Amino acid sequence: MPRLQYYRAKSLQEAARMLADGGCQAAILGGGTDLVPRMKRRQENFKALIDVGAIRQLSQIRRAKNKLYLGAGLKLSFLAQSSELSQFAAFKQAAGLVATPAIRNQATLGGNLCIPTRCVYFDRSDQWRESLGFCLRHKGLACRAAPGSAVCLAPMSSDLAPVLVALGAQVQLVSRDGERAARLEEFYKNDGKDHLQKSAGEILAWVAVESGVFTDSVYLKLSRRHSFEFPSLGVAVALSRRKGTIDAAKIVLGSIAPYPVVARESQDILIGGKLSDELIAKAAGAAARQATPVANADLSPSYRRKMIGVLLKKALHEIRQAGS
Amino acid sequence: MNFMSKKSFRYINSSAPKIDALAKARGNAKYTDDLEFDRMLYGKLLRSTLAHGRIKKIDVSKARALRGVRAILTGTDLPIRYGILPVSQDELALALGKVRYIGEPVAAVAATSEETAFEALKLIRVEYEPIDPVLSIKDALKSVQSVHDEGNLHKAVSLEFGQTQSTGADYSREDLFYYEGNTHLALEEHSAVALWQKGRLTLHSSSQTPFLLRKILAKALEIPETSVRVKVAAVGGGFGGKLDPFAHEICAAKIAMITGRPVKFTLTREEVFYCHRGRHPAVMWIKTDWKKDGRLLDMHFKAALDGGAYGSFGVVCVYYQGALQPVTYKIPHYRFESARYFTNKPPCGPKRGHGTPQPRFALEVHLDKVAEELGQDPVALRLKNLMTPDSVTVNQLKVTSCGLNACIEKVAEVSGFRRKHGRLPPGKGVGFALGSYLCGAAVPIYWNDEPHTTVRITAGRKSGLTVYCGATDIGQGCDMVVASVVAEILGISIHRLRLVMADTDTTPPDLGSYSSRVTLMAGNAAKDAAEKFKSQVLAIAGKKETSFERTLQSALRKKNRIESSGSYKPPAKLGRFKGSGVGPSPAYSFSACVAEVTCDVETGEVGVSKITFAHDIGRAINRLAVEGQIEGGIAMALGEAFFEEQVYDERGLHRKPSILDYKIPTMEDMPELEIFLVETGDPAGPFGAKEVGQGPLLPVIPAIANAIYDAVGVRIDETPFTPEKILLALERKAMARAPRVGPDKFPDIVFPEPFAVRPVSAVQASC
């Protein structure tokens, strides 16, 4: 592990100030479950870490009107079990599917939403990448997975992002100069190298979700194992049904692009209809057209693509079954 | 059947926790990387970034100038070739002239901090002249390039046993299989610390073979064997991956000799993937002839192994491809051909099951296909051709106890196999398979007439009771085995014993923790030593007191120091042909497995819901440890069946040298296990004990493959059984093509003329 300086911020304002002073040499330390191994692999070169673990308000849930404000420092194991979140079933599911129990006890909500994209050609040692030839994310000129691509296509690796985008979440960002809110859907962009719409001085402080918008939500994760996995694909569905008729639908695909991909065509198919076998098949069929995964993650791109429809179908069947 | 009544045991056959369990659970156990010494240097290896190339120039000047760097080695500093097998002395600690795989060590650095050593590596410049890499058996057969000067064929064998049956066959079948290469993934990465004091070397290393390592260090460093001491701290798993001597061990020693300072090398996880010595990728062909009533007449087996860049245990592995098929089934006429090729990839070697999981997979799936075509139950077909106790196999191995029958009946009954097979709802299936393994190689790696292991027991008035044993506990529990055996014989508590293990200076020699030899061999030596010790104590004391403890105290009042030594040497092998050294063992373990699976035909995912397993252990020295080994073997088998691939890209670069991306099952992926121990009491084993470290892995993989077929009607004739392969096979089935994924061709290998082995005489066989 390279040498570094460690600061423990007492307040959000202090953390924001430290971050601003540190420039791009400093990073926020939440649970550290992803950041620290990355630093050990020398994928990140931060000289200073600002621990926000002591800032009380970041590990609290606040309720204001019909919104829940979740502190970015909340641990994933807490989220997976919290009774306050029972109306956001998919969110709880997703939190419980991240990595391992030990990691979930340490990893945070904010950390999972800001987790860097992952790529089988990038998340390797220097010696490995030198053997291959460096990629455009670092030192190199071409993307190893898609040589024609001008941008890094590394897929996002968050389980929570697709779910929270589906649930219409907002994020609250704090910097030395102030505070701003953004829709989570707009917090991500299509560049694996830099996939967050966030400046270096901003700290993701809260996530806000609105109650009563959706009646059903499901998250399904594709991975080889049942634990200790980043998603190879995540399918998040949130529906609002009145007497069986869908009046709002949000379908979001994770881990097939640097950002959470909204499956608009499938959403449009569902809205106004009922969850019949035909409608489910149609929506599922349309979803696979929404994304073109490339060979940069576990499981082949064609399989991952095929599974988009399969998982969406399973998710919708699950909702139908739970509702009946 | 029981060799000794179970009721008479006090310490063995219990389920007492292993003696090191608490220390390991609490994090108190000291592993090699935990060792710290004053003025210790930290070593790192620079590894080749090219699969095949000539080294034109190595410039270490900048690295040498870096503050804190104390030593840099390159190939010229360690020019002596070595290797684990006497016939394969083809390795160098650091590449000289040529690199042969990505990850091969090229230079070593030692510095005052790990960070400095890491920085220094980046300052070394190596110029290579690339050579076309040889990356597959196909390449090895065709390429004009040679991995080694002697060509790409490492070893080819062709043996024939038994008599062709006069009555003709009613049915015959041939099949092709592929077994993917995979690695051990022991949780503890390799680590070594070297000290050079007063002209003697001490190497602490996470090794399975301290005594062999001593021999090889002496050779590579050009110092007498008596000047080398190898000590093994707690080891976090080996599985065969810590048997070979490694570059970091030799470099640590050399740098300690040069600088006079302690030197530690701990490998990264990625480096462990490059050290490898794991399972050989194997293409296999099998053909059998049958009578229509299900009697096996003839078996012909061929294997082609992709060996990687160096010999390692490869020659042995070539023979193991064919050695153990005849141990489970009676085969009247058996022919077997096997070859290993050099390729520009990390060397393959021994991994749990050493060269037998591949043919076991092929054989047991093949038998499932045969049973179906002959219209027979897969269990019944096997029972008709089953090995029996006190037999000599067609390839001249002597089988003593054999609990296969009991194992089969147990798993078939408990799992409801006969009721379920072919009758479960779509998507659900059961599969059945058998396995067998040796309990220690009867022939040592370096031929000599010495005992394979010796155990010494000493007692003194103030020094307590100490057991010295060279066997190496790599987590398999051999410390507990030795202690339990001694405690049983002496009739004293295990906790009264002080153990000194795996230290070439203080413990008597033991060949190492490989070939599942330790329980039987060190167990027998411990028993011998304890019995001698007991009779000495009795003789000195003159009369028996109320307990052995009291008798010992009274003896020690008469004599200051009491000492005994016991040893073990396996019986001579029967075979007298070239290659007959691979396969013979004092005894064989047997296992039977039923796997129950559920397949999702939309995702291709397979879930194993239950494994029912019976293992003929002979006698469980410790039931908890035996069950733990079986559970571990099943877990590793699930990894090989579903996930594990040691695979490389078109440059020869390992595709996923990380513990996250190279998947093994987690606890969440484990099915329900029901495990039965069959205790046959083998005459060769201590208290009748046989092995459990390796055998239980073997039948699990084919049982799963057979269960997948029972569930969805497709044959996955190659590991791992990925969802993608299952969907592909299902697609083929839907299109009325052969519902199978697997190889379609055996490589164009011209094997030598078969050597027809003359049958052993009746006199030899009975001795």
PDB file of N, CA and C in Angstrom, chain A residues 127-190:
ATOM      1  N   GLN A 127       1.516  -4.922 -14.320  1.00  0.00           N
ATOM      2  CA  GLN A 127       2.287  -5.901 -15.104  1.00  0.00           C
ATOM      3  C   GLN A 127       1.379  -6.595 -16.103  1.00  0.00           C
ATOM      4  N   TRP A 128       0.155  -6.893 -15.682  1.00  0.00           N
ATOM      5  CA  TRP A 128      -0.807  -7.557 -16.577  1.00  0.00           C
ATOM      6  C   TRP A 128      -1.162  -6.639 -17.725  1.00  0.00           C
ATOM      7  N   ARG A 129      -1.454  -5.385 -17.377  1.00  0.00           N
ATOM      8  CA  ARG A 129      -1.879  -4.454 -18.424  1.00  0.00           C
ATOM      9  C   ARG A 129      -0.731  -4.108 -19.370  1.00  0.00           C
ATOM     10  N   GLU A 130       0.488  -4.161 -18.827  1.00  0.00           N
ATOM     11  CA  GLU A 130       1.639  -3.919 -19.696  1.00  0.00           C
ATOM     12  C   GLU A 130       1.782  -5.077 -20.680  1.00  0.00           C
ATOM     13  N   SER A 131       1.531  -6.310 -20.226  1.00  0.00           N
ATOM     14  CA  SER A 131       1.620  -7.473 -21.110  1.00  0.00           C
ATOM     15  C   SER A 131       0.617  -7.354 -22.251  1.00  0.00           C
ATOM     16  N   LEU A 132      -0.539  -6.807 -21.932  1.00  0.00           N
ATOM     17  CA  LEU A 132      -1.609  -6.708 -22.924  1.00  0.00           C
ATOM     18  C   LEU A 132      -1.433  -5.483 -23.808  1.00  0.00           C
ATOM     19  N   GLY A 133      -0.893  -4.438 -23.235  1.00  0.00           N
ATOM     20  CA  GLY A 133      -0.901  -3.120 -23.867  1.00  0.00           C
ATOM     21  C   GLY A 133      -1.964  -2.322 -23.136  1.00  0.00           C
ATOM     22  N   PHE A 134      -1.614  -1.127 -22.679  1.00  0.00           N
ATOM     23  CA  PHE A 134      -2.546  -0.363 -21.841  1.00  0.00           C
ATOM     24  C   PHE A 134      -3.779   0.053 -22.631  1.00  0.00           C
ATOM     25  N   CYS A 135      -4.865   0.337 -21.941  1.00  0.00           N
ATOM     26  CA  CYS A 135      -6.122   0.703 -22.609  1.00  0.00           C
ATOM     27  C   CYS A 135      -6.368   2.200 -22.479  1.00  0.00           C
ATOM     28  N   LEU A 136      -7.439   2.668 -23.115  1.00  0.00           N
ATOM     29  CA  LEU A 136      -7.611   4.128 -23.157  1.00  0.00           C
ATOM     30  C   LEU A 136      -8.005   4.730 -21.806  1.00  0.00           C
ATOM     31  N   ARG A 137      -8.315   3.880 -20.861  1.00  0.00           N
ATOM     32  CA  ARG A 137      -8.618   4.422 -19.542  1.00  0.00           C
ATOM     33  C   ARG A 137      -7.342   4.877 -18.837  1.00  0.00           C
ATOM     34  N   HIS A 138      -6.231   4.291 -19.240  1.00  0.00           N
ATOM     35  CA  HIS A 138      -4.983   4.595 -18.547  1.00  0.00           C
ATOM     36  C   HIS A 138      -3.811   4.326 -19.484  1.00  0.00           C
ATOM     37  N   LYS A 139      -3.094   5.365 -19.827  1.00  0.00           N
ATOM     38  CA  LYS A 139      -1.857   5.291 -20.636  1.00  0.00           C
ATOM     39  C   LYS A 139      -2.069   4.881 -22.089  1.00  0.00           C
ATOM     40  N   GLY A 140      -3.132   4.116 -22.410  1.00  0.00           N
ATOM     41  CA  GLY A 140      -3.253   3.561 -23.758  1.00  0.00           C
ATOM     42  C   GLY A 140      -4.132   4.392 -24.666  1.00  0.00           C
ATOM     43  N   LEU A 141      -4.259   3.916 -25.901  1.00  0.00           N
ATOM     44  CA  LEU A 141      -4.994   4.681 -26.903  1.00  0.00           C
ATOM     45  C   LEU A 141      -6.310   4.038 -27.305  1.00  0.00           C
ATOM     46  N   ALA A 142      -6.436   2.724 -27.142  1.00  0.00           N
ATOM     47  CA  ALA A 142      -7.646   2.059 -27.622  1.00  0.00           C
ATOM     48  C   ALA A 142      -8.333   1.293 -26.502  1.00  0.00           C
ATOM     49  N   CYS A 143      -9.642   1.145 -26.666  1.00  0.00           N
ATOM     50  CA  CYS A 143     -10.393   0.310 -25.731  1.00  0.00           C
ATOM     51  C   CYS A 143     -10.114  -1.138 -26.103  1.00  0.00           C
ATOM     52  N   ARG A 144      -9.763  -1.945 -25.114  1.00  0.00           N
ATOM     53  CA  ARG A 144      -9.393  -3.345 -25.380  1.00  0.00           C
ATOM     54  C   ARG A 144     -10.613  -4.203 -25.683  1.00  0.00           C
ATOM     55  N   ALA A 145     -11.767  -3.822 -25.131  1.00  0.00           N
ATOM     56  CA  ALA A 145     -12.965  -4.623 -25.334  1.00  0.00           C
ATOM     57  C   ALA A 145     -13.640  -4.255 -26.654  1.00  0.00           C
ATOM     58  N   ALA A 146     -13.590  -2.961 -27.006  1.00  0.00           N
ATOM     59  CA  ALA A 146     -14.215  -2.495 -28.247  1.00  0.00           C
ATOM     60  C   ALA A 146     -13.256  -1.517 -28.908  1.00  0.00           C
ATOM     61  N   PRO A 147     -12.309  -2.041 -29.699  1.00  0.00           N
ATOM     62  CA  PRO A 147     -11.227  -1.198 -30.225  1.00  0.00           C
ATOM     63  C   PRO A 147     -11.732   0.013 -31.026  1.00  0.00           C
ATOM     64  N   GLY A 148     -12.942  -0.057 -31.544  1.00  0.00           N
ATOM     65  CA  GLY A 148     -13.450   1.071 -32.320  1.00  0.00           C
ATOM     66  C   GLY A 148     -14.023   2.187 -31.479  1.00  0.00           C
ATOM     67  N   SER A 149     -14.195   1.938 -30.205  1.00  0.00           N
ATOM     68  CA  SER A 149     -14.889   2.919 -29.373  1.00  0.00           C
ATOM     69  C   SER A 149     -13.984   4.089 -28.996  1.00  0.00           C
ATOM     70  N   ALA A 150     -14.568   5.293 -29.061  1.00  0.00           N
ATOM     71  CA  ALA A 150     -13.793   6.478 -28.680  1.00  0.00           C
ATOM     72  C   ALA A 150     -13.806   6.690 -27.175  1.00  0.00           C
ATOM     73  N   VAL A 151     -14.787   6.096 -26.500  1.00  0.00           N
ATOM     74  CA  VAL A 151     -14.827   6.239 -25.038  1.00  0.00           C
ATOM     75  C   VAL A 151     -14.682   4.879 -24.376  1.00  0.00           C
ATOM     76  N   CYS A 152     -14.323   4.931 -23.108  1.00  0.00           N
ATOM     77  CA  CYS A 152     -14.230   3.711 -22.301  1.00  0.00           C
ATOM     78  C   CYS A 152     -15.638   3.184 -22.052  1.00  0.00           C
ATOM     79  N   LEU A 153     -15.838   1.904 -22.329  1.00  0.00           N
ATOM     80  CA  LEU A 153     -17.172   1.312 -22.191  1.00  0.00           C
ATOM     81  C   LEU A 153     -17.330   0.464 -20.934  1.00  0.00           C
ATOM     82  N   ALA A 154     -16.399   0.582 -20.015  1.00  0.00           N
ATOM     83  CA  ALA A 154     -16.458  -0.233 -18.786  1.00  0.00           C
ATOM     84  C   ALA A 154     -17.818  -0.091 -18.117  1.00  0.00           C
ATOM     85  N   PRO A 155     -18.459  -1.208 -17.794  1.00  0.00           N
ATOM     86  CA  PRO A 155     -19.796  -1.118 -17.224  1.00  0.00           C
ATOM     87  C   PRO A 155     -19.797  -0.694 -15.761  1.00  0.00           C
ATOM     88  N   MET A 156     -20.839   0.006 -15.376  1.00  0.00           N
ATOM     89  CA  MET A 156     -20.996   0.371 -13.972  1.00  0.00           C
ATOM     90  C   MET A 156     -21.147  -0.905 -13.154  1.00  0.00           C
ATOM     91  N   SER A 157     -20.705  -0.859 -11.921  1.00  0.00           N
ATOM     92  CA  SER A 157     -20.705  -2.089 -11.141  1.00  0.00           C
ATOM     93  C   SER A 157     -21.565  -1.974  -9.897  1.00  0.00           C
ATOM     94  N   SER A 158     -22.414  -0.947  -9.855  1.00  0.00           N
ATOM     95  CA  SER A 158     -23.269  -0.745  -8.688  1.00  0.00           C
ATOM     96  C   SER A 158     -24.546  -1.566  -8.804  1.00  0.00           C
ATOM     97  N   ASP A 159     -24.925  -2.224  -7.713  1.00  0.00           N
ATOM     98  CA  ASP A 159     -26.226  -2.886  -7.670  1.00  0.00           C
ATOM     99  C   ASP A 159     -27.333  -1.894  -7.327  1.00  0.00           C
ATOM    100  N   LEU A 160     -26.978  -0.860  -6.563  1.00  0.00           N
ATOM    101  CA  LEU A 160     -28.005   0.057  -6.076  1.00  0.00           C
ATOM    102  C   LEU A 160     -28.417   1.090  -7.114  1.00  0.00           C
ATOM    103  N   ALA A 161     -27.492   1.476  -7.994  1.00  0.00           N
ATOM    104  CA  ALA A 161     -27.797   2.548  -8.943  1.00  0.00           C
ATOM    105  C   ALA A 161     -29.011   2.231  -9.817  1.00  0.00           C
ATOM    106  N   PRO A 162     -29.061   1.060 -10.477  1.00  0.00           N
ATOM    107  CA  PRO A 162     -30.236   0.818 -11.329  1.00  0.00           C
ATOM    108  C   PRO A 162     -31.550   0.837 -10.537  1.00  0.00           C
ATOM    109  N   VAL A 163     -31.504   0.313  -9.322  1.00  0.00           N
ATOM    110  CA  VAL A 163     -32.724   0.284  -8.511  1.00  0.00           C
ATOM    111  C   VAL A 163     -33.153   1.691  -8.122  1.00  0.00           C
ATOM    112  N   LEU A 164     -32.200   2.477  -7.672  1.00  0.00           N
ATOM    113  CA  LEU A 164     -32.545   3.823  -7.227  1.00  0.00           C
ATOM    114  C   LEU A 164     -32.936   4.720  -8.395  1.00  0.00           C
ATOM    115  N   VAL A 165     -32.357   4.469  -9.555  1.00  0.00           N
ATOM    116  CA  VAL A 165     -32.810   5.217 -10.741  1.00  0.00           C
ATOM    117  C   VAL A 165     -34.254   4.821 -11.048  1.00  0.00           C
ATOM    118  N   ALA A 166     -34.544   3.524 -10.962  1.00  0.00           N
ATOM    119  CA  ALA A 166     -35.908   3.058 -11.221  1.00  0.00           C
ATOM    120  C   ALA A 166     -36.890   3.675 -10.229  1.00  0.00           C
ATOM    121  N   LEU A 167     -36.457   3.854  -9.006  1.00  0.00           N
ATOM    122  CA  LEU A 167     -37.343   4.414  -7.981  1.00  0.00           C
ATOM    123  C   LEU A 167     -37.381   5.940  -8.031  1.00  0.00           C
ATOM    124  N   GLY A 168     -36.703   6.528  -9.010  1.00  0.00           N
ATOM    125  CA  GLY A 168     -36.734   7.978  -9.199  1.00  0.00           C
ATOM    126  C   GLY A 168     -35.961   8.756  -8.151  1.00  0.00           C
ATOM    127  N   ALA A 169     -34.900   8.186  -7.619  1.00  0.00           N
ATOM    128  CA  ALA A 169     -34.155   8.837  -6.532  1.00  0.00           C
ATOM    129  C   ALA A 169     -33.442  10.107  -6.990  1.00  0.00           C
ATOM    130  N   GLN A 170     -33.234  10.984  -6.002  1.00  0.00           N
ATOM    131  CA  GLN A 170     -32.424  12.178  -6.226  1.00  0.00           C
ATOM    132  C   GLN A 170     -31.193  12.104  -5.330  1.00  0.00           C
ATOM    133  N   VAL A 171     -30.132  12.766  -5.755  1.00  0.00           N
ATOM    134  CA  VAL A 171     -28.960  12.827  -4.870  1.00  0.00           C
ATOM    135  C   VAL A 171     -28.683  14.268  -4.489  1.00  0.00           C
ATOM    136  N   GLN A 172     -28.127  14.428  -3.308  1.00  0.00           N
ATOM    137  CA  GLN A 172     -27.783  15.736  -2.779  1.00  0.00           C
ATOM    138  C   GLN A 172     -26.261  15.789  -2.706  1.00  0.00           C
ATOM    139  N   LEU A 173     -25.678  16.771  -3.409  1.00  0.00           N
ATOM    140  CA  LEU A 173     -24.216  16.857  -3.452  1.00  0.00           C
ATOM    141  C   LEU A 173     -23.758  18.099  -2.715  1.00  0.00           C
ATOM    142  N   VAL A 174     -22.742  17.917  -1.893  1.00  0.00           N
ATOM    143  CA  VAL A 174     -22.245  19.019  -1.077  1.00  0.00           C
ATOM    144  C   VAL A 174     -20.801  19.313  -1.451  1.00  0.00           C
ATOM    145  N   SER A 175     -20.506  20.599  -1.630  1.00  0.00           N
ATOM    146  CA  SER A 175     -19.121  20.991  -1.869  1.00  0.00           C
ATOM    147  C   SER A 175     -18.807  22.199  -0.993  1.00  0.00           C
ATOM    148  N   ARG A 176     -17.557  22.673  -1.050  1.00  0.00           N
ATOM    149  CA  ARG A 176     -17.185  23.831  -0.230  1.00  0.00           C
ATOM    150  C   ARG A 176     -18.058  25.024  -0.586  1.00  0.00           C
ATOM    151  N   ASP A 177     -18.433  25.075  -1.872  1.00  0.00           N
ATOM    152  CA  ASP A 177     -19.149  26.255  -2.339  1.00  0.00           C
ATOM    153  C   ASP A 177     -20.654  26.141  -2.195  1.00  0.00           C
ATOM    154  N   GLY A 178     -21.152  25.033  -1.733  1.00  0.00           N
ATOM    155  CA  GLY A 178     -22.600  24.945  -1.565  1.00  0.00           C
ATOM    156  C   GLY A 178     -23.137  23.553  -1.764  1.00  0.00           C
ATOM    157  N   GLU A 179     -24.388  23.478  -2.165  1.00  0.00           N
ATOM    158  CA  GLU A 179     -25.085  22.213  -2.214  1.00  0.00           C
ATOM    159  C   GLU A 179     -25.955  22.209  -3.447  1.00  0.00           C
ATOM    160  N   ARG A 180     -26.106  21.030  -4.083  1.00  0.00           N
ATOM    161  CA  ARG A 180     -27.047  20.962  -5.203  1.00  0.00           C
ATOM    162  C   ARG A 180     -27.707  19.596  -5.220  1.00  0.00           C
ATOM    163  N   ALA A 181     -28.904  19.571  -5.828  1.00  0.00           N
ATOM    164  CA  ALA A 181     -29.623  18.309  -5.960  1.00  0.00           C
ATOM    165  C   ALA A 181     -29.606  17.895  -7.427  1.00  0.00           C
ATOM    166  N   ALA A 182     -29.624  16.596  -7.670  1.00  0.00           N
ATOM    167  CA  ALA A 182     -29.656  16.105  -9.052  1.00  0.00           C
ATOM    168  C   ALA A 182     -30.463  14.820  -9.081  1.00  0.00           C
ATOM    169  N   ARG A 183     -31.131  14.570 -10.196  1.00  0.00           N
ATOM    170  CA  ARG A 183     -31.792  13.272 -10.348  1.00  0.00           C
ATOM    171  C   ARG A 183     -30.700  12.219 -10.526  1.00  0.00           C
ATOM    172  N   LEU A 184     -30.841  11.110  -9.855  1.00  0.00           N
ATOM    173  CA  LEU A 184     -29.800  10.082  -9.944  1.00  0.00           C
ATOM    174  C   LEU A 184     -29.610   9.642 -11.396  1.00  0.00           C
ATOM    175  N   GLU A 185     -30.697   9.589 -12.131  1.00  0.00           N
ATOM    176  CA  GLU A 185     -30.628   9.192 -13.540  1.00  0.00           C
ATOM    177  C   GLU A 185     -29.656  10.087 -14.314  1.00  0.00           C
ATOM    178  N   GLU A 186     -29.575  11.343 -13.895  1.00  0.00           N
ATOM    179  CA  GLU A 186     -28.686  12.274 -14.602  1.00  0.00           C
ATOM    180  C   GLU A 186     -27.321  12.397 -13.941  1.00  0.00           C
ATOM    181  N   PHE A 187     -27.107  11.615 -12.907  1.00  0.00           N
ATOM    182  CA  PHE A 187     -25.851  11.651 -12.160  1.00  0.00           C
ATOM    183  C   PHE A 187     -24.772  10.844 -12.897  1.00  0.00           C
ATOM    184  N   TYR A 188     -25.209   9.999 -13.839  1.00  0.00           N
ATOM    185  CA  TYR A 188     -24.263   9.133 -14.562  1.00  0.00           C
ATOM    186  C   TYR A 188     -24.181   9.525 -16.022  1.00  0.00           C
ATOM    187  N   LYS A 189     -23.025   9.256 -16.627  1.00  0.00           N
ATOM    188  CA  LYS A 189     -22.871   9.536 -18.065  1.00  0.00           C
ATOM    189  C   LYS A 189     -22.139   8.385 -18.753  1.00  0.00           C
ATOM    190  N   ASN A 190     -22.179   8.430 -20.060  1.00  0.00           N
ATOM    191  CA  ASN A 190     -21.671   7.314 -20.854  1.00  0.00           C
ATOM    192  C   ASN A 190     -20.169   7.407 -21.097  1.00  0.00           C
TER     193      ASN A 190
END
